[in-house]
mmCIF file of N, CA and C and ligand atoms in Angstrom:
data_model
loop_
_atom_site.group_PDB
_atom_site.id
_atom_site.type_symbol
_atom_site.label_atom_id
_atom_site.label_comp_id
_atom_site.label_asym_id
_atom_site.label_seq_id
_atom_site.Cartn_x
_atom_site.Cartn_y
_atom_site.Cartn_z
ATOM 1 N N UNK F 856 11.055 12.846 22.796
ATOM 2 C CA UNK F 856 11.173 11.469 22.580
ATOM 3 C C UNK F 856 10.008 10.500 22.512
ATOM 4 N N UNK F 857 9.765 9.846 21.137
ATOM 5 C CA UNK F 857 8.089 9.276 20.695
ATOM 6 C C UNK F 857 8.257 7.927 21.530
ATOM 7 N N UNK F 858 6.910 7.418 22.027
ATOM 8 C CA UNK F 858 6.635 6.005 22.490
ATOM 9 C C UNK F 858 6.120 5.500 21.180
ATOM 10 N N UNK F 859 6.708 4.212 20.496
ATOM 11 C CA UNK F 859 6.000 3.112 20.013
ATOM 12 C C UNK F 859 4.528 2.727 21.227
ATOM 13 N N UNK F 860 3.149 3.156 20.750
ATOM 14 C CA UNK F 860 2.465 2.581 22.046
ATOM 15 C C UNK F 860 1.901 0.788 21.535
ATOM 16 N N UNK F 861 2.104 0.896 20.249
ATOM 17 C CA UNK F 861 1.576 -0.282 19.677
ATOM 18 C C UNK F 861 2.466 -1.450 20.487
ATOM 19 N N UNK F 862 1.843 -2.668 20.578
ATOM 20 C CA UNK F 862 2.904 -3.734 21.280
ATOM 21 C C UNK F 862 2.509 -5.317 21.018
ATOM 22 N N UNK F 863 3.384 -6.349 20.438
ATOM 23 C CA UNK F 863 2.811 -7.483 19.793
ATOM 24 C C UNK F 863 1.801 -7.893 20.692
ATOM 25 N N UNK F 864 0.843 -8.629 20.232
ATOM 26 C CA UNK F 864 0.484 -9.457 20.415
ATOM 27 C C UNK F 864 0.455 -10.754 19.626
ATOM 28 N N UNK F 865 1.160 -11.164 18.915
ATOM 29 C CA UNK F 865 1.356 -12.963 17.954
ATOM 30 C C UNK F 865 2.918 -12.982 18.059
ATOM 31 N N UNK F 866 2.901 -14.322 18.207
ATOM 32 C CA UNK F 866 4.610 -14.975 17.792
ATOM 33 C C UNK F 866 3.985 -15.865 16.693
ATOM 34 N N UNK F 867 5.133 -15.226 15.611
ATOM 35 C CA UNK F 867 4.841 -16.474 14.500
ATOM 36 C C UNK F 867 6.950 -16.799 14.367
ATOM 37 N N UNK F 868 6.575 -18.397 14.657
ATOM 38 C CA UNK F 868 7.535 -18.875 14.364
ATOM 39 C C UNK F 868 8.102 -19.804 12.903
ATOM 40 N N UNK F 869 8.575 -19.496 11.918
ATOM 41 C CA UNK F 869 8.773 -20.476 11.161
ATOM 42 C C UNK F 869 10.222 -21.516 11.444
ATOM 43 N N UNK F 870 10.112 -22.907 10.785
ATOM 44 C CA UNK F 870 11.277 -23.585 11.421
ATOM 45 C C UNK F 870 12.142 -23.195 10.565
ATOM 46 N N UNK F 871 13.465 -23.453 10.755
ATOM 47 C CA UNK F 871 14.732 -23.395 9.892
ATOM 48 C C UNK F 871 15.392 -24.435 10.343
ATOM 49 N N UNK F 872 14.810 -25.001 10.968
ATOM 50 C CA UNK F 872 15.981 -25.987 11.013
ATOM 51 C C UNK F 872 16.194 -27.434 9.589
ATOM 52 N N UNK F 873 17.345 -28.102 9.917
ATOM 53 C CA UNK F 873 17.584 -28.562 8.644
ATOM 54 C C UNK F 873 16.516 -28.976 7.172
ATOM 55 N N UNK F 874 15.580 -29.597 7.933
ATOM 56 C CA UNK F 874 14.955 -30.203 7.126
ATOM 57 C C UNK F 874 13.992 -29.144 6.346
ATOM 58 N N UNK F 875 13.595 -28.314 6.734
ATOM 59 C CA UNK F 875 12.814 -27.126 6.768
ATOM 60 C C UNK F 875 13.384 -26.215 6.103
ATOM 61 N N UNK F 876 14.397 -25.988 6.496
ATOM 62 C CA UNK F 876 15.797 -25.229 5.289
ATOM 63 C C UNK F 876 15.555 -25.576 4.111
ATOM 64 N N UNK F 877 15.703 -26.854 4.244
ATOM 65 C CA UNK F 877 16.192 -27.181 2.863
ATOM 66 C C UNK F 877 14.640 -27.151 1.449
ATOM 67 N N UNK F 878 13.312 -27.000 2.628
ATOM 68 C CA UNK F 878 12.032 -26.952 1.953
ATOM 69 C C UNK F 878 11.252 -26.020 1.568
ATOM 70 N N UNK F 879 12.409 -24.641 2.089
ATOM 71 C CA UNK F 879 11.848 -23.430 1.616
ATOM 72 C C UNK F 879 12.085 -22.515 2.661
ATOM 73 N N UNK F 880 12.462 -22.306 3.976
ATOM 74 C CA UNK F 880 12.220 -21.799 4.766
ATOM 75 C C UNK F 880 12.047 -20.500 4.958
ATOM 76 N N UNK F 881 13.424 -20.367 4.257
ATOM 77 C CA UNK F 881 14.106 -18.645 3.916
ATOM 78 C C UNK F 881 12.909 -17.687 3.371
ATOM 79 N N UNK F 882 12.193 -18.524 1.907
ATOM 80 C CA UNK F 882 11.206 -17.848 1.007
ATOM 81 C C UNK F 882 10.067 -18.107 2.180
ATOM 82 N N UNK F 883 9.757 -18.838 3.019
ATOM 83 C CA UNK F 883 8.626 -18.882 4.061
ATOM 84 C C UNK F 883 8.913 -17.057 4.439
ATOM 85 N N UNK F 884 9.909 -17.023 5.107
ATOM 86 C CA UNK F 884 10.068 -15.798 5.958
ATOM 87 C C UNK F 884 9.978 -14.489 5.202
ATOM 88 N N UNK F 885 10.875 -14.374 4.227
ATOM 89 C CA UNK F 885 10.640 -13.137 3.170
ATOM 90 C C UNK F 885 9.247 -13.229 2.751
ATOM 91 N N UNK F 886 8.044 -14.209 2.914
ATOM 92 C CA UNK F 886 6.621 -14.014 2.381
ATOM 93 C C UNK F 886 6.225 -13.723 3.333
ATOM 94 N N UNK F 887 6.260 -13.941 4.248
ATOM 95 C CA UNK F 887 5.800 -13.767 5.874
ATOM 96 C C UNK F 887 5.539 -12.277 6.449
ATOM 97 N N UNK F 888 7.306 -11.773 6.238
ATOM 98 C CA UNK F 888 6.996 -10.553 6.212
ATOM 99 C C UNK F 888 6.248 -9.956 4.939
ATOM 100 N N UNK F 889 6.536 -10.059 4.020
ATOM 101 C CA UNK F 889 5.787 -9.630 3.050
ATOM 102 C C UNK F 889 4.075 -9.561 3.590
ATOM 103 N N UNK F 890 3.594 -10.099 3.854
ATOM 104 C CA UNK F 890 1.832 -10.249 3.878
ATOM 105 C C UNK F 890 1.851 -9.730 5.407
ATOM 106 N N UNK F 891 2.697 -9.835 6.436
ATOM 107 C CA UNK F 891 2.426 -9.281 7.495
ATOM 108 C C UNK F 891 2.538 -7.322 7.231
ATOM 109 N N UNK F 892 3.360 -7.082 6.208
ATOM 110 C CA UNK F 892 3.012 -5.450 5.855
ATOM 111 C C UNK F 892 2.383 -5.789 5.547
ATOM 112 N N UNK F 893 1.623 -6.080 4.513
ATOM 113 C CA UNK F 893 0.250 -5.749 3.395
ATOM 114 C C UNK F 893 -0.736 -6.254 3.871
ATOM 115 N N UNK F 894 -1.178 -6.662 5.161
ATOM 116 C CA UNK F 894 -1.941 -6.775 6.102
ATOM 117 C C UNK F 894 -2.154 -5.529 6.782
ATOM 118 N N UNK F 895 -0.941 -5.213 7.001
ATOM 119 C CA UNK F 895 -0.398 -4.132 8.266
ATOM 120 C C UNK F 895 -0.424 -4.457 9.833
ATOM 121 N N UNK F 896 -0.237 -5.323 9.665
ATOM 122 C CA UNK F 896 0.046 -6.297 11.220
ATOM 123 C C UNK F 896 1.695 -6.862 11.558
ATOM 124 N N UNK F 897 2.091 -5.893 11.098
ATOM 125 C CA UNK F 897 3.684 -5.911 11.142
ATOM 126 C C UNK F 897 4.614 -5.222 13.000
ATOM 127 N N UNK F 898 3.281 -4.566 13.019
ATOM 128 C CA UNK F 898 3.719 -3.798 14.609
ATOM 129 C C UNK F 898 3.268 -4.806 15.704
ATOM 130 N N UNK F 899 2.429 -5.209 14.673
ATOM 131 C CA UNK F 899 1.891 -6.545 16.249
ATOM 132 C C UNK F 899 2.155 -8.029 16.075
ATOM 133 N N UNK F 900 2.540 -8.490 15.100
ATOM 134 C CA UNK F 900 3.255 -9.738 14.929
ATOM 135 C C UNK F 900 4.927 -9.953 15.110
ATOM 136 N N UNK F 901 5.180 -10.774 16.455
ATOM 137 C CA UNK F 901 6.690 -11.257 16.253
ATOM 138 C C UNK F 901 7.406 -11.840 15.189
ATOM 139 N N UNK F 902 7.921 -11.813 14.089
ATOM 140 C CA UNK F 902 8.026 -12.859 13.420
ATOM 141 C C UNK F 902 9.535 -13.540 13.575
ATOM 142 N N UNK F 903 9.478 -14.681 13.550
ATOM 143 C CA UNK F 903 11.049 -15.427 14.385
ATOM 144 C C UNK F 903 11.442 -16.079 13.601
ATOM 145 N N UNK F 904 12.869 -16.651 13.668
ATOM 146 C CA UNK F 904 12.984 -18.096 13.348
ATOM 147 C C UNK F 904 12.705 -18.975 14.218
ATOM 148 N N UNK F 905 12.699 -20.437 14.310
ATOM 149 C CA UNK F 905 12.563 -21.037 15.418
ATOM 150 C C UNK F 905 13.932 -22.425 15.229
ATOM 151 N N UNK F 906 14.390 -22.948 15.979
ATOM 152 C CA UNK F 906 15.013 -24.595 15.544
ATOM 153 C C UNK F 906 14.269 -25.655 15.374
ATOM 154 N N UNK F 907 14.236 -26.544 14.932
ATOM 155 C CA UNK F 907 13.388 -27.764 14.493
ATOM 156 C C UNK F 907 12.169 -27.974 15.869
ATOM 157 N N UNK F 908 11.007 -28.012 14.734
ATOM 158 C CA UNK F 908 9.736 -27.927 15.294
ATOM 159 C C UNK F 908 9.610 -28.959 15.935
ATOM 160 N N UNK F 909 9.847 -29.962 15.257
ATOM 161 C CA UNK F 909 9.383 -31.400 15.336
ATOM 162 C C UNK F 909 8.650 -32.171 14.557
ATOM 163 N N UNK F 910 8.473 -31.650 13.632
ATOM 164 C CA UNK F 910 7.449 -32.255 12.157
ATOM 165 C C UNK F 910 8.210 -32.242 10.887
ATOM 166 N N UNK F 911 9.124 -32.811 11.035
ATOM 167 C CA UNK F 911 9.990 -32.347 10.215
ATOM 168 C C UNK F 911 9.636 -33.180 8.701
ATOM 169 N N UNK F 912 8.834 -33.981 9.000
ATOM 170 C CA UNK F 912 8.613 -34.795 7.644
ATOM 171 C C UNK F 912 7.274 -33.866 7.107
ATOM 172 N N UNK F 913 6.644 -32.825 7.516
ATOM 173 C CA UNK F 913 5.208 -32.288 7.220
ATOM 174 C C UNK F 913 6.118 -30.847 6.723
ATOM 175 N N UNK F 914 6.988 -31.143 5.579
ATOM 176 C CA UNK F 914 7.376 -29.536 5.084
ATOM 177 C C UNK F 914 7.442 -28.307 6.204
ATOM 178 N N UNK F 915 7.552 -27.308 5.483
ATOM 179 C CA UNK F 915 8.146 -25.969 6.502
ATOM 180 C C UNK F 915 7.058 -25.905 7.427
ATOM 181 N N UNK F 916 7.145 -25.968 8.781
ATOM 182 C CA UNK F 916 6.111 -25.989 10.012
ATOM 183 C C UNK F 916 6.497 -24.380 10.550
ATOM 184 N N UNK F 917 5.087 -24.058 10.728
ATOM 185 C CA UNK F 917 5.233 -22.359 11.354
ATOM 186 C C UNK F 917 4.496 -22.623 12.624
ATOM 187 N N UNK F 918 4.726 -21.954 13.785
ATOM 188 C CA UNK F 918 4.215 -21.998 15.108
ATOM 189 C C UNK F 918 3.662 -20.603 15.415
ATOM 190 N N UNK F 919 2.583 -21.079 15.683
ATOM 191 C CA UNK F 919 1.926 -19.334 16.166
ATOM 192 C C UNK F 919 1.351 -19.500 17.578
ATOM 193 N N UNK F 920 2.174 -18.408 18.210
ATOM 194 C CA UNK F 920 1.747 -18.427 19.621
ATOM 195 C C UNK F 920 1.564 -17.045 20.016
ATOM 196 N N UNK F 921 0.615 -16.839 21.487
ATOM 197 C CA UNK F 921 0.646 -15.632 22.069
ATOM 198 C C UNK F 921 -0.577 -14.819 21.095
ATOM 199 N N UNK F 922 -1.315 -15.886 20.665
ATOM 200 C CA UNK F 922 -3.416 -14.899 19.677
ATOM 201 C C UNK F 922 -4.001 -14.592 21.508
ATOM 202 N N UNK F 923 -4.463 -13.453 21.270
ATOM 203 C CA UNK F 923 -5.458 -12.541 22.008
ATOM 204 C C UNK F 923 -6.532 -13.717 21.907
ATOM 205 N N UNK F 924 -6.878 -14.332 20.959
ATOM 206 C CA UNK F 924 -7.976 -15.004 20.659
ATOM 207 C C UNK F 924 -7.819 -16.375 21.394
ATOM 208 N N UNK F 925 -8.171 -16.143 22.340
ATOM 209 C CA UNK F 925 -8.271 -18.010 23.415
ATOM 210 C C UNK F 925 -9.084 -19.096 22.647
ATOM 211 N N UNK F 926 -9.991 -18.419 22.739
ATOM 212 C CA UNK F 926 -11.737 -19.497 22.077
ATOM 213 C C UNK F 926 -10.760 -20.209 20.778
ATOM 214 N N UNK F 927 -10.638 -19.609 19.682
ATOM 215 C CA UNK F 927 -10.270 -20.151 18.808
ATOM 216 C C UNK F 927 -8.487 -20.937 18.889
ATOM 217 N N UNK F 928 -7.888 -20.608 20.125
ATOM 218 C CA UNK F 928 -6.642 -21.269 19.848
ATOM 219 C C UNK F 928 -6.095 -21.978 21.528
ATOM 220 N N UNK F 929 -7.122 -22.883 22.200
ATOM 221 C CA UNK F 929 -7.488 -22.698 23.393
ATOM 222 C C UNK F 929 -6.107 -23.439 23.745
ATOM 223 N N UNK F 930 -5.056 -24.414 22.705
ATOM 224 C CA UNK F 930 -4.105 -24.477 23.481
ATOM 225 C C UNK F 930 -2.923 -23.818 23.680
ATOM 226 N N UNK F 931 -3.300 -22.760 23.068
ATOM 227 C CA UNK F 931 -2.037 -21.476 23.170
ATOM 228 C C UNK F 931 -1.141 -21.931 22.327
ATOM 229 N N UNK F 932 -1.064 -22.175 21.179
ATOM 230 C CA UNK F 932 -0.452 -22.691 20.447
ATOM 231 C C UNK F 932 -0.865 -23.583 18.636
ATOM 232 N N UNK F 933 -0.853 -23.132 18.283
ATOM 233 C CA UNK F 933 -0.707 -23.528 16.712
ATOM 234 C C UNK F 933 -0.284 -23.983 15.657
ATOM 235 N N UNK F 934 0.094 -25.300 15.175
ATOM 236 C CA UNK F 934 0.839 -25.940 14.084
ATOM 237 C C UNK F 934 0.608 -25.609 12.727
ATOM 238 N N UNK F 935 1.435 -25.366 11.920
ATOM 239 C CA UNK F 935 0.762 -25.268 10.263
ATOM 240 C C UNK F 935 2.252 -26.038 9.399
ATOM 241 N N UNK F 936 1.419 -26.609 8.639
ATOM 242 C CA UNK F 936 2.642 -27.579 8.267
ATOM 243 C C UNK F 936 2.170 -27.629 6.806
ATOM 244 N N UNK F 937 3.592 -27.717 6.154
ATOM 245 C CA UNK F 937 3.420 -27.946 4.307
ATOM 246 C C UNK F 937 3.363 -26.079 4.148
ATOM 247 N N UNK F 938 3.867 -25.350 4.495
ATOM 248 C CA UNK F 938 3.445 -23.748 4.623
ATOM 249 C C UNK F 938 4.888 -23.385 2.859
ATOM 250 N N UNK F 939 4.732 -22.710 2.165
ATOM 251 C CA UNK F 939 5.279 -22.582 1.342
ATOM 252 C C UNK F 939 4.730 -21.397 0.807
ATOM 253 N N UNK F 940 5.970 -20.837 -0.017
ATOM 254 C CA UNK F 940 5.756 -18.927 -0.573
ATOM 255 C C UNK F 940 4.556 -18.826 -1.403
ATOM 256 N N UNK F 941 3.997 -19.752 -1.873
ATOM 257 C CA UNK F 941 2.639 -19.450 -2.521
ATOM 258 C C UNK F 941 1.339 -20.109 -1.866
ATOM 259 N N UNK F 942 1.547 -20.228 -0.899
ATOM 260 C CA UNK F 942 0.271 -20.874 -0.195
ATOM 261 C C UNK F 942 0.250 -20.225 1.487
ATOM 262 N N UNK F 943 1.156 -18.832 1.630
ATOM 263 C CA UNK F 943 1.461 -18.479 2.924
ATOM 264 C C UNK F 943 0.758 -18.059 3.132
ATOM 265 N N UNK F 944 0.556 -17.361 1.838
ATOM 266 C CA UNK F 944 -0.884 -15.809 2.165
ATOM 267 C C UNK F 944 -2.116 -16.609 2.541
ATOM 268 N N UNK F 945 -2.786 -17.006 1.291
ATOM 269 C CA UNK F 945 -3.612 -18.439 1.907
ATOM 270 C C UNK F 945 -4.029 -18.930 3.518
ATOM 271 N N UNK F 946 -2.971 -19.282 3.707
ATOM 272 C CA UNK F 946 -2.871 -19.912 5.202
ATOM 273 C C UNK F 946 -2.739 -18.598 6.129
ATOM 274 N N UNK F 947 -2.486 -17.833 5.632
ATOM 275 C CA UNK F 947 -2.211 -16.839 6.926
ATOM 276 C C UNK F 947 -3.436 -16.245 7.125
ATOM 277 N N UNK F 948 -4.333 -15.675 5.787
ATOM 278 C CA UNK F 948 -5.431 -15.191 5.901
ATOM 279 C C UNK F 948 -6.684 -15.963 6.829
ATOM 280 N N UNK F 949 -6.475 -17.247 6.252
ATOM 281 C CA UNK F 949 -7.431 -18.524 6.987
ATOM 282 C C UNK F 949 -7.391 -18.695 8.233
ATOM 283 N N UNK F 950 -5.832 -19.369 8.712
ATOM 284 C CA UNK F 950 -5.699 -19.395 9.731
ATOM 285 C C UNK F 950 -5.306 -18.913 11.424
ATOM 286 N N UNK F 951 -4.571 -17.230 10.157
ATOM 287 C CA UNK F 951 -3.933 -17.103 11.665
ATOM 288 C C UNK F 951 -4.107 -15.473 11.430
ATOM 289 N N UNK F 952 -4.975 -14.355 10.442
ATOM 290 C CA UNK F 952 -5.287 -13.357 10.327
ATOM 291 C C UNK F 952 -6.267 -13.137 11.575
ATOM 292 N N UNK F 953 -7.366 -14.435 11.885
ATOM 293 C CA UNK F 953 -8.222 -14.212 12.405
ATOM 294 C C UNK F 953 -8.525 -14.401 14.069
ATOM 295 N N UNK F 954 -7.099 -15.009 14.286
ATOM 296 C CA UNK F 954 -6.302 -14.760 15.816
ATOM 297 C C UNK F 954 -5.980 -13.487 16.149
ATOM 298 N N UNK F 955 -5.942 -12.262 15.151
ATOM 299 C CA UNK F 955 -5.215 -11.267 16.046
ATOM 300 C C UNK F 955 -7.094 -10.662 16.215
ATOM 301 N N UNK F 956 -7.633 -10.791 16.330
ATOM 302 C CA UNK F 956 -9.151 -10.033 16.680
ATOM 303 C C UNK F 956 -9.519 -9.083 16.137
ATOM 304 N N UNK F 957 -9.044 -8.477 14.932
ATOM 305 C CA UNK F 957 -8.677 -7.044 14.388
ATOM 306 C C UNK F 957 -10.326 -7.135 14.234
HETATM 307 S S1 LIG S 2422 13.198 -28.905 10.934
HETATM 308 FE FE1 LIG S 2422 11.703 -27.913 10.550
HETATM 309 S S2 LIG S 2422 10.142 -29.412 12.160
HETATM 310 FE FE2 LIG S 2422 12.441 -29.970 12.328
#
């Protein structure tokens, strides 16, 4: 039997509440899957869908939790707004990837 020694070190929650759903949550999730694979971090990041995160007027909202980089994310959570399939990679590269401390 083989064991996977890698474990998830971050959670990314994409809001799929009704407002975010209408603004393209599904596309954001699909794009996130592609990005996590491209950056070779799909084994480290748990990508989830979430119910309304409380920022319905700010476009599709994504919440990042459980990062190993506590200095850059002292509150333990980070909210990203107005995420869409076209800007998701830029936002990931700038805001999220550095939090992985790789
Ligand atoms: S529906 Fe996404 S923040 Fe409310």
